[in-house]
């Protein structure tokens, strides 16, 4: 029987140690239960990577996945997902990238590429339809080549301008624990997915496919897609977002007191004028987007004067505006643009990098790190020239940069003297650009997120934008159930490999996903919205089961002490603390997990069809 439409029905497994390549059928039941992308990645990771595997050993596996809508006419639906065990947190990590790699990967004929083992020397994998080649990449390794250059060289060497390449930069080679993977200038950045790729001596994956994705009901898919675009483009949010993208949200977050400064010591900046939308608009050149996306949220900016004057560059996301802006008490836009480019060139996560600099700034302020410890850098708040020097040291792993390249949690352990108090991380992953104390469900999502402090596993638009309905962001009431619901929906669209933005703004809701998915695949269950929401919950729980098997539990779902004990000192969120314990109790109850331990109950796992996983957790105690 033919596999459901929308899928290719095939998994490509590549062992980098033995160079063995095999093609396996994608189990149809797994597709129906875990949809694709993030869900299938979590299922494979649970089944194939046993507890206790060193994330940087050859026993860890790296999964590249697409979803059933990738490559179809459906808009914003062709992202690529990377799933592995994170070297930064030791938990599951899933990170997603945009541009064109997702649809090209799928057109080679595979829904999933599994990478095992470790290549004997630096290698580029070239996948042309079903043909896999191992190409020596020694000349690209250790040369400090920026990621754009690497993609350009590989395309030339392979003699195909249309080849799509996902590669690591020097940071992925040198073991920086928050290295990213880039296609064009879009990256899967969080949790060290690029570090795992580097540990396998894999410099790049180049893909080129000629396959077409067949869908079950083309007319219906076109109709729903047209409707989504027509309705979204009428909204007020569309206009702003498609122009300046996520950096345009900075002013709103600042006004709400959600854009903290000085490593979360302060509420909003006293003087925000340097980062205002007007200032951004002055350096805006044009927008750009990913494959088949009408939103075009990416922006190209050019700084035309000052020390960071340069060529047009791909702009930062909102979180990067913060990590190189308010978090280090800087309002120089030129520095933010330059730092963002350096991070893309070297291939690192901008949130973890900026947070590492803010952490070092606070340690300098508190006298825990001296100027000598910082290799002569005078790291005062807002001193962007000195921050730039430190940034380069982190990229090159020189001096203090060698310690900060391990992420704030490990760096704090090495530095000692109480430094851990100032590491703004959860489960080892640095906290992104939101005041946890100022929006309780958004904060609860960040502390409970399976991958560590991520805003992308349950973005609470109800609290931040009042979409689809407003919630009192300071109240703790009902926030357990709200967080669960947002996290499960996010797990769903991540598994379709649909971008988070159309979902965040309410342009695609679960009913839309159901219509799109059933039209694309013809799988009957997908026409039931409740079935899909349950699938989201199943995916969230299998990720949590993976973490449970690794020893994670309630103790790992806490914000740093600052958020729990110190009220926000200024701005609209003034006086707020993060009521971590109260919120966790409510959340675990909403999830049907054990409240004392934060572990999914056997009953919940069985209810979700995760009997095998429940059994395994029972066995491992
Ligand atoms: S909304 Fe932005 S990030 Fe998402 S797919 Fe479209 S262009 Fe890419």
Short mmCIF file of C-alpha atoms and ligand atoms in Angstrom, two decimals, residues 75-79 97-99 186 241 245-246 288-298 317 497-502 505 507, ligand 1:
data_model
loop_
_atom_site.label_atom_id
_atom_site.label_comp_id
_atom_site.label_asym_id
_atom_site.label_seq_id
_atom_site.Cartn_x
_atom_site.Cartn_y
_atom_site.Cartn_z
CA UNK A 75 2.70 28.84 3.21
CA UNK A 76 5.39 29.15 5.92
CA UNK A 77 5.41 25.35 6.11
CA UNK A 78 8.82 24.25 4.85
CA UNK A 79 11.05 24.71 7.84
CA UNK A 97 15.72 26.77 10.65
CA UNK A 98 14.16 28.54 7.66
CA UNK A 99 15.28 29.61 4.16
CA UNK A 186 18.84 31.32 8.64
CA UNK A 241 5.63 42.24 11.08
CA UNK A 245 10.05 41.41 11.36
CA UNK A 246 10.67 40.47 14.96
CA UNK A 288 13.32 38.79 2.64
CA UNK A 289 11.61 35.51 3.42
CA UNK A 290 11.86 31.76 3.52
CA UNK A 291 10.62 29.33 0.86
CA UNK A 292 6.90 29.84 0.10
CA UNK A 293 6.21 32.30 2.89
CA UNK A 294 4.09 35.40 2.27
CA UNK A 295 5.25 37.04 5.50
CA UNK A 296 8.83 37.88 4.57
CA UNK A 297 9.78 38.66 8.15
CA UNK A 298 13.54 38.79 7.50
CA UNK A 317 15.73 38.74 15.46
CA UNK A 497 7.34 22.13 10.33
CA UNK A 498 5.13 25.20 10.06
CA UNK A 499 6.77 28.43 11.23
CA UNK A 500 5.76 29.72 14.67
CA UNK A 501 4.85 33.23 13.52
CA UNK A 502 1.60 32.63 11.61
CA UNK A 505 -0.50 35.87 15.40
CA UNK A 507 -3.33 33.42 11.24
S1 LIG B 1 7.45 34.04 8.99
FE1 LIG B 1 9.58 34.62 8.68
S2 LIG B 1 10.81 32.95 9.67
FE2 LIG B 1 8.70 32.21 9.37
S3 LIG B 1 8.79 31.11 7.44
FE3 LIG B 1 8.10 33.23 7.01
S4 LIG B 1 9.93 34.40 6.49
FE4 LIG B 1 10.59 32.45 7.46
#
